[in-house]
PDB file of C-alpha atoms in Angstrom:
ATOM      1  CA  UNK A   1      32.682  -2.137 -63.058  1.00 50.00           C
ATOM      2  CA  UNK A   2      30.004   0.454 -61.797  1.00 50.00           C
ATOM      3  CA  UNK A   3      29.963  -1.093 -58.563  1.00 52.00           C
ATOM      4  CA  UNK A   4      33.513  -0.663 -57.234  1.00 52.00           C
ATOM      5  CA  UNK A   5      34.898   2.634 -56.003  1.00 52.00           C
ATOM      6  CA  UNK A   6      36.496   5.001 -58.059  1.00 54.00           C
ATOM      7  CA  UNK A   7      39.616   5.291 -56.218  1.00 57.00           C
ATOM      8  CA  UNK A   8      40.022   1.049 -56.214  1.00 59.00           C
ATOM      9  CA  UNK A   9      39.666   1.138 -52.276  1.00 58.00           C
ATOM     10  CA  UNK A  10      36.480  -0.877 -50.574  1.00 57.00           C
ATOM     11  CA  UNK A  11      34.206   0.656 -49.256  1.00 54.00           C
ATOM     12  CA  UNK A  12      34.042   1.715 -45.457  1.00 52.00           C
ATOM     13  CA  UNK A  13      30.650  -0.428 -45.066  1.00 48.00           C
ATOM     14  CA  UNK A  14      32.544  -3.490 -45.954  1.00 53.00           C
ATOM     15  CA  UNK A  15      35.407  -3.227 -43.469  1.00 59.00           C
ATOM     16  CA  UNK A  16      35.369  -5.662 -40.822  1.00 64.00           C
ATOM     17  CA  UNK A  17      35.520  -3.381 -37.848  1.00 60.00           C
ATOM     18  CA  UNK A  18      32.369  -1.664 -39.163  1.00 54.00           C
ATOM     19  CA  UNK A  19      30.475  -4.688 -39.480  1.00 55.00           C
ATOM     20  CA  UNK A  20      31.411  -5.795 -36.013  1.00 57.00           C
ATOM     21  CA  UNK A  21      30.243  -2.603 -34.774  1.00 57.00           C
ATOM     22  CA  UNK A  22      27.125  -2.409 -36.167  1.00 56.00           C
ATOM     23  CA  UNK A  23      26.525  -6.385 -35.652  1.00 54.00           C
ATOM     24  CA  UNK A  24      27.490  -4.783 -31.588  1.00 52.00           C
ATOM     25  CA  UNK A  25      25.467  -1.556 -31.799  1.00 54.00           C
ATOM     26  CA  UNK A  26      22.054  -3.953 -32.948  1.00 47.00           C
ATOM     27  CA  UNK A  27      22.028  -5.890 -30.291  1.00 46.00           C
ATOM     28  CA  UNK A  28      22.465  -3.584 -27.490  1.00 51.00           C
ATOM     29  CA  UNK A  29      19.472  -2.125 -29.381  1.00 48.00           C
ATOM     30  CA  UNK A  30      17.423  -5.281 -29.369  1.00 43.00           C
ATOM     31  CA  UNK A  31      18.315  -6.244 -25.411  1.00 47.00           C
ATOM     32  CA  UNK A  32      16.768  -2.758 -24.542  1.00 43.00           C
ATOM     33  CA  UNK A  33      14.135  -3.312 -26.605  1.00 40.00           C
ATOM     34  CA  UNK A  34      13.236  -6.698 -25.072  1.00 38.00           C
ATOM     35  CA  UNK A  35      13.887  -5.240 -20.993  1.00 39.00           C
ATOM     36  CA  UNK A  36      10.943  -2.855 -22.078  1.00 36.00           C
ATOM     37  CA  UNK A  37       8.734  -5.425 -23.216  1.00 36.00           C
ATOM     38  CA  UNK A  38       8.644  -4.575 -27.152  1.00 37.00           C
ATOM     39  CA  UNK A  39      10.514  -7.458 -28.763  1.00 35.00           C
ATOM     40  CA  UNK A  40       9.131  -9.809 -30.349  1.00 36.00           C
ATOM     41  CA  UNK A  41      11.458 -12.498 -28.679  1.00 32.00           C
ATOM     42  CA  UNK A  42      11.229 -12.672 -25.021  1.00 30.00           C
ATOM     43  CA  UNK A  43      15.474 -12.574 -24.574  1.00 27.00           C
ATOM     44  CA  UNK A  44      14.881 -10.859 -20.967  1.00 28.00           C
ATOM     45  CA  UNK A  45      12.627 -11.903 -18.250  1.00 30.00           C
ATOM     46  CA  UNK A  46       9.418  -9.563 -17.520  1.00 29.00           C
ATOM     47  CA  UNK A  47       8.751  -8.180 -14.054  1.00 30.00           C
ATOM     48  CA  UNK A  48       6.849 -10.598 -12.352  1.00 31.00           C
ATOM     49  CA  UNK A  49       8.939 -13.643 -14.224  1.00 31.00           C
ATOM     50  CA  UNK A  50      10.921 -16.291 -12.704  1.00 32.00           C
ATOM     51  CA  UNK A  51       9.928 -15.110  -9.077  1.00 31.00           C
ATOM     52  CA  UNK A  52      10.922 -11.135 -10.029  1.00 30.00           C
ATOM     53  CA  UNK A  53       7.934  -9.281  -8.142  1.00 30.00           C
ATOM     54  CA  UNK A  54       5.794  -7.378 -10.775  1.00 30.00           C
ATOM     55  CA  UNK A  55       4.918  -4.199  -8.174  1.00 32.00           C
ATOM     56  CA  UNK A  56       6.225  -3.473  -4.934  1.00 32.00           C
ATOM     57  CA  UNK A  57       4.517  -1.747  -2.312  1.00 38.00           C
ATOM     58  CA  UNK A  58       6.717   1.449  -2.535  1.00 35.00           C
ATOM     59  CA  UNK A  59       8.904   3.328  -0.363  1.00 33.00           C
ATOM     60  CA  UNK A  60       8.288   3.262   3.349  1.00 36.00           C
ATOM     61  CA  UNK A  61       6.593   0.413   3.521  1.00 49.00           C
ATOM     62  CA  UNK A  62       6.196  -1.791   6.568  1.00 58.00           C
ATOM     63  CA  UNK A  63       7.519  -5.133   6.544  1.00 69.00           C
ATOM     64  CA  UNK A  64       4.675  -7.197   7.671  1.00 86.00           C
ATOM     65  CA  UNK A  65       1.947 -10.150   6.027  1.00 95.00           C
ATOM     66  CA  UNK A  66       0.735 -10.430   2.833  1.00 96.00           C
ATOM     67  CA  UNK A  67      -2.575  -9.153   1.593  1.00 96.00           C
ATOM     68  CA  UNK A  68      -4.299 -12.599   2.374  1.00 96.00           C
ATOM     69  CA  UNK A  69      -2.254 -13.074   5.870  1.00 97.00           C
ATOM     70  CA  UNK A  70      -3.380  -9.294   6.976  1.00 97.00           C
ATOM     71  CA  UNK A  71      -7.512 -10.628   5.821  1.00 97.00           C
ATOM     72  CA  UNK A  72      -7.117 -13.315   8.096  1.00 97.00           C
ATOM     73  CA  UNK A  73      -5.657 -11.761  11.200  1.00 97.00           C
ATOM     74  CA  UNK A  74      -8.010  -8.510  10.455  1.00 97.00           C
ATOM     75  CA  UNK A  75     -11.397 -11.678  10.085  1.00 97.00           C
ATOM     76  CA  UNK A  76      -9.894 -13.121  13.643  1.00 97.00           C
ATOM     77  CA  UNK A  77      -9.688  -9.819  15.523  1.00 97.00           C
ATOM     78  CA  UNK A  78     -13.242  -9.071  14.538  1.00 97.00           C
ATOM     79  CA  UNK A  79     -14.757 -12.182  15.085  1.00 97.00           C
ATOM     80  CA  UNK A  80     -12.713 -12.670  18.897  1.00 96.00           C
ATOM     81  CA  UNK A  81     -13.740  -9.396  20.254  1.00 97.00           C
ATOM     82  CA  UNK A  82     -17.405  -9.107  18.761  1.00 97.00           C
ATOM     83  CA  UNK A  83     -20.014  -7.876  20.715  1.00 97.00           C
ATOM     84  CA  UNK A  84     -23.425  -8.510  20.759  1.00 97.00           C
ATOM     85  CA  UNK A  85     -24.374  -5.378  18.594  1.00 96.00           C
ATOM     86  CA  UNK A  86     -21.290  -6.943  16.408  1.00 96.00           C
ATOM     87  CA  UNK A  87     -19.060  -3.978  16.913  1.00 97.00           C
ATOM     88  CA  UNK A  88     -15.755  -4.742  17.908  1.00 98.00           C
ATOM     89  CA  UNK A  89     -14.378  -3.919  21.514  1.00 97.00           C
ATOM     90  CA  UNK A  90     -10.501  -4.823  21.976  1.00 96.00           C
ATOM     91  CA  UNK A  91      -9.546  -5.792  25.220  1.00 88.00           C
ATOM     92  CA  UNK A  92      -5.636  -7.131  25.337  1.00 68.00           C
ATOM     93  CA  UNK A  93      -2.749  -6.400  23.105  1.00 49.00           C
ATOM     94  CA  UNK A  94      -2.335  -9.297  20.893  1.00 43.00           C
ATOM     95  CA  UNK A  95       0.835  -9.256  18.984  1.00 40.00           C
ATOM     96  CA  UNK A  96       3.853  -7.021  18.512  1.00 39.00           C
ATOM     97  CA  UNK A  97       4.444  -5.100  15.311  1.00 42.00           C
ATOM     98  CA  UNK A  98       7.877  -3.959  13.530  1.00 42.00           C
ATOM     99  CA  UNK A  99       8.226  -1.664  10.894  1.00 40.00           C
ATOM    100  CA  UNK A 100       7.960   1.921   9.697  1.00 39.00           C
ATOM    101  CA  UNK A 101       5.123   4.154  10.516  1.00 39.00           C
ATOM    102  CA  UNK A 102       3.575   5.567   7.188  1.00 38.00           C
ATOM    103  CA  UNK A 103       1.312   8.803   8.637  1.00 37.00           C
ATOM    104  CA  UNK A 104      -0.033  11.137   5.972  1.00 41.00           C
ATOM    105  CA  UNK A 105      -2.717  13.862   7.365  1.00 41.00           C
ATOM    106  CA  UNK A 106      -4.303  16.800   8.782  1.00 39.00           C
ATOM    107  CA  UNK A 107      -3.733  18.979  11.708  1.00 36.00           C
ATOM    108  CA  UNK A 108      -3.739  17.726  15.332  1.00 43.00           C
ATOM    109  CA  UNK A 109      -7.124  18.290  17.668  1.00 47.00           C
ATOM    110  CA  UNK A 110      -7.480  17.836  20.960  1.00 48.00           C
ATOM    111  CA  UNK A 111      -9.400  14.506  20.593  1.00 69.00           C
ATOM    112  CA  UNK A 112      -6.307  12.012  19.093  1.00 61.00           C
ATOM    113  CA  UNK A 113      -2.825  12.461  20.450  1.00 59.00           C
ATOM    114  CA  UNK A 114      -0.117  10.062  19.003  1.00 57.00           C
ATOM    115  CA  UNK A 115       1.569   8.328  21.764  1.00 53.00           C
ATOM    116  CA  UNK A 116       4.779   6.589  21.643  1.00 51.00           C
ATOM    117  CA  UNK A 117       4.885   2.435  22.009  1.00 45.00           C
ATOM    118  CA  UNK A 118       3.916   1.682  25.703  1.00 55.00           C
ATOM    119  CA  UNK A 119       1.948  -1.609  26.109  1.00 84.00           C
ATOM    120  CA  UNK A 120      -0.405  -0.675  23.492  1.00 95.00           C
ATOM    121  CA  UNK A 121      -3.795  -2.657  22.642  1.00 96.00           C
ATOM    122  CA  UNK A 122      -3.559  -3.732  18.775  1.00 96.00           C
ATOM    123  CA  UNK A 123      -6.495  -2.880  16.639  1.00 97.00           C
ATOM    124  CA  UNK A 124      -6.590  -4.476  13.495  1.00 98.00           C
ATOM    125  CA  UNK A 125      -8.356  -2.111  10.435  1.00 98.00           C
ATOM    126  CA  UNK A 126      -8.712  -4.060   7.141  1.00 98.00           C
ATOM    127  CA  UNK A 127      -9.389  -1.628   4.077  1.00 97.00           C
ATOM    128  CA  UNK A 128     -11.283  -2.992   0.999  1.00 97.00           C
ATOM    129  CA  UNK A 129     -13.344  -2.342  -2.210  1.00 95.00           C
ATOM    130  CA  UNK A 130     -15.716  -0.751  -0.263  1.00 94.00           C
ATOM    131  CA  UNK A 131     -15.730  -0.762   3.622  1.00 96.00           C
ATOM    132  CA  UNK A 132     -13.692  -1.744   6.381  1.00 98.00           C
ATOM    133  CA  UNK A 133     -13.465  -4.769   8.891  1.00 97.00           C
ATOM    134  CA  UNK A 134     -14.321  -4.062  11.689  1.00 98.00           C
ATOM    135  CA  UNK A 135     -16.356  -1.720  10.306  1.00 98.00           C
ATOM    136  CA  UNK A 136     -17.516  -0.004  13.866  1.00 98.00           C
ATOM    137  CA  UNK A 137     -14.853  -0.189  16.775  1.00 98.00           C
ATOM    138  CA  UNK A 138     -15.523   0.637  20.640  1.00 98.00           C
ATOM    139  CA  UNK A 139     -12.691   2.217  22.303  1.00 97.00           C
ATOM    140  CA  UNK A 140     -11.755   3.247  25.735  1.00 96.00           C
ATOM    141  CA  UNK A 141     -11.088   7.264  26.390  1.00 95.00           C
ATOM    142  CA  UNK A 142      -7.262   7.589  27.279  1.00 94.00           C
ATOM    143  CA  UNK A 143      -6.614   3.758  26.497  1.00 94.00           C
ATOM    144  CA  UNK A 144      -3.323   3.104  24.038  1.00 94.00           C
ATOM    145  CA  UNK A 145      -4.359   1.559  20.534  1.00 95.00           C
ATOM    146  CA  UNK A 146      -2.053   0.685  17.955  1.00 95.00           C
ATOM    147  CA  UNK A 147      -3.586   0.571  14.785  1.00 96.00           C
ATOM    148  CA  UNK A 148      -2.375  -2.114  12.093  1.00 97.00           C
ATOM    149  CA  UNK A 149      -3.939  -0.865   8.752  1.00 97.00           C
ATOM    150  CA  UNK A 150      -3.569  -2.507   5.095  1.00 97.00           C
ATOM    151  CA  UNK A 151      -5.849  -1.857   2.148  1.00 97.00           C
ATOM    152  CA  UNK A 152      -5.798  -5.661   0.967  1.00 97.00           C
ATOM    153  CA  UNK A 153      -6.992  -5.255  -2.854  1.00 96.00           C
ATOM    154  CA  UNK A 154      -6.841  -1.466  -4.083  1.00 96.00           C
ATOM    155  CA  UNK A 155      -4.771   1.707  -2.455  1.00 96.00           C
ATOM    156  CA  UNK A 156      -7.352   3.280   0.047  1.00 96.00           C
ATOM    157  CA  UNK A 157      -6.907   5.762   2.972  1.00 93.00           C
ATOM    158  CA  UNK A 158      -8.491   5.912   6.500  1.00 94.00           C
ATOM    159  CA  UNK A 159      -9.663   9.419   7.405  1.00 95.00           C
ATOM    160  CA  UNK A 160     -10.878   9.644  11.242  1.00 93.00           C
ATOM    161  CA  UNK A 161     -13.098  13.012  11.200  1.00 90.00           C
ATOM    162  CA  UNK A 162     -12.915  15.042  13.916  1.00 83.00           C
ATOM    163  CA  UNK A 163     -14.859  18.189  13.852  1.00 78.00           C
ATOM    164  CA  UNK A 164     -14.077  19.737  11.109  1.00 79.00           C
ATOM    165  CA  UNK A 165     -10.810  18.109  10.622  1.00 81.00           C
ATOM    166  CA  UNK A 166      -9.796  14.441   9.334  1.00 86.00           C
ATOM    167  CA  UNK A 167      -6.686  12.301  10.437  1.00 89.00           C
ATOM    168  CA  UNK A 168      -5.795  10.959   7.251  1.00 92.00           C
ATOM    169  CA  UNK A 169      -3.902   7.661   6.455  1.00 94.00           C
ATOM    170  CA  UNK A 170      -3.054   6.806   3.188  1.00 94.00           C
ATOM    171  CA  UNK A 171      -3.076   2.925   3.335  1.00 96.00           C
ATOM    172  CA  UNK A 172      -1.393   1.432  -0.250  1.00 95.00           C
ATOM    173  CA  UNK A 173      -2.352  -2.215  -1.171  1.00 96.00           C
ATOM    174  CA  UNK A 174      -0.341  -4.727   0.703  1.00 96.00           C
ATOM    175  CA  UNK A 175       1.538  -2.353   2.611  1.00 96.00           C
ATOM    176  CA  UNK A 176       1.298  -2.425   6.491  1.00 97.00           C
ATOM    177  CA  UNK A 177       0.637   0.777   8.018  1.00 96.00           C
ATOM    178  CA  UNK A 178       0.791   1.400  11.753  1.00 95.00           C
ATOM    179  CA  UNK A 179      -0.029   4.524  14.077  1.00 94.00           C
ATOM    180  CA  UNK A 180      -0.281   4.588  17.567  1.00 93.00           C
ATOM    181  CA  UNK A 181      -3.604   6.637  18.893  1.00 92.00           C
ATOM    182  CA  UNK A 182      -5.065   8.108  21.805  1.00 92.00           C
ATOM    183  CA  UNK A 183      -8.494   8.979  22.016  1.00 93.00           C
ATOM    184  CA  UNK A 184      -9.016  11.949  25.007  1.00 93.00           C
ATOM    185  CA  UNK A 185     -12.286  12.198  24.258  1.00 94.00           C
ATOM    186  CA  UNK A 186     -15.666  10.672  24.361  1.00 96.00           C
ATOM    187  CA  UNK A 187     -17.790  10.713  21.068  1.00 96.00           C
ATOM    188  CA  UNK A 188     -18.334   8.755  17.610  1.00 96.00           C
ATOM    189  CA  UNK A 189     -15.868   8.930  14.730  1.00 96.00           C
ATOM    190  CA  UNK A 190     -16.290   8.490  11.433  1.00 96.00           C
ATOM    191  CA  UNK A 191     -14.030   6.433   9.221  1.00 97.00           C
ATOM    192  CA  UNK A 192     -14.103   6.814   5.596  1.00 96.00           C
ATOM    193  CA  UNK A 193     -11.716   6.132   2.673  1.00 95.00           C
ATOM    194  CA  UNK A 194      -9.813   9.650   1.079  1.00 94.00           C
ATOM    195  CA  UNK A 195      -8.527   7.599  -2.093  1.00 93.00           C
ATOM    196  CA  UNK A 196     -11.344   6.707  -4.789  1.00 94.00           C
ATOM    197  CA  UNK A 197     -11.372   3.148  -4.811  1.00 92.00           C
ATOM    198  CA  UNK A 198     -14.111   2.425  -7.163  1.00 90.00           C
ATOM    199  CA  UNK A 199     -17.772   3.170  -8.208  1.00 91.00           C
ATOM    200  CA  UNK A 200     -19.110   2.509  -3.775  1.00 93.00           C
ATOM    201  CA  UNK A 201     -16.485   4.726  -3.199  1.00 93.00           C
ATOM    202  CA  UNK A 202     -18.683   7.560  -0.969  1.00 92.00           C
ATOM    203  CA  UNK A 203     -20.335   4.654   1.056  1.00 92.00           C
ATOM    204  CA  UNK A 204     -16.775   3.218   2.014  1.00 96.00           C
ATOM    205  CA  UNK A 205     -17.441   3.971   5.490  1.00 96.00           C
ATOM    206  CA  UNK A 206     -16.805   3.227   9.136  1.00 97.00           C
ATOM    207  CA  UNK A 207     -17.067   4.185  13.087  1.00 96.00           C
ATOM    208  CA  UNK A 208     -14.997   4.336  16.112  1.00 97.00           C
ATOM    209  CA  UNK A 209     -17.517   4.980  19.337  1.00 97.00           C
ATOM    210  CA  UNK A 210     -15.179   6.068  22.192  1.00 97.00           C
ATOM    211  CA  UNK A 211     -16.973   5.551  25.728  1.00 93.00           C
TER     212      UNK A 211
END
């Protein structure tokens, strides 16, 4: 017949150990199709599925509260140490902090030193589509702040200008950032996000008044 081999042997195609290899070799295929999201069968779970985490906040990240946790404590520090003017004035330390420091900037001046933990006040610094809570801050010349930063939606950074220079913090969403700060000089500060955020990007602004 025309369809059987000339020498009488079958073919290689219908050996079993070729069928169970390719039978092998298409599913391997299809599983790595499906963990990249392409199947048309959902075999795997998707990131974000079954409790999996779709994003992370990325390496060096503090441990610390969520996005909605860090709104509320950032809302409560505001409101407890408004002043009339509604700037906010810390007073006391309120809670300690763990975690890595994440510091990403310019050159030092005269005007910030970083100081090492010593009884620091906390200063809570909320960073969101477009502005920051608190969005002016009194603070004491030579006093010990510890700044808690998160950008709670989008990534942002906090940039304190001084002179001609910036102190720049890249904050990531949901990650906690701390720095420790001294301020050895009187003066206003401006605050203002580094990262664009969005279309109020340039009017993402704050001020630290140091008396």
């Amino acid at each position: 017949m025309a369809d059987e081999p000339m020498n009488g042997k079958p073919h290689f195609t219908t050996r079993r150990g070729f069928i169970t290899a390719a039978g092998f070799g298409v599913v391997s295929l299809y599983g790595l199709w499906a963990a990249y999201g392409a199947a048309p069968l959902g075999l795997l779970p998707m990131p974000g599925e079954h409790g999996e985490p779709g994003e992370s906040a990325g390496h060096g990240a503090s441990a610390g509260p969520s996005s909605a946790e860090f709104r509320q404590l950032a809302e409560s520090f505001a409101e407890t140490h408004k002043q009339p003017d509604g700037s906010v004035r810390p007073t006391a330390a309120a809670t300690t902090s763990g975690g890595d420091h994440a510091l990403h900037g310019a050159a030092e001046h005269a005007a910030i030193t970083v100081q090492p933990a010593a009884e620091p006040i906390n200063v809570y610094l909320m960073a969101y589509q477009w502005g920051f809570t608190p969005a002016t801050l009194r603070l004491d010349v030579n006093a010990r702040y510890r700044f808690r930063m998160m950008a709670v939606d989008v990534t942002h950074g906090a940039a304190i200008r001084i002179g001609a220079a910036s102190r720049i913090i890249r904050l990531r969403a949901g990650a906690l950032v701390e720095q420790e700060l001294r301020f050895t000089k009187p003066g206003e500060y401006l605050v203002y996000c580094t990262s664009y955020c969005g279309l109020l990007h340039d009017r993402m602004r704050g001020k630290i008044i140091v008396a």
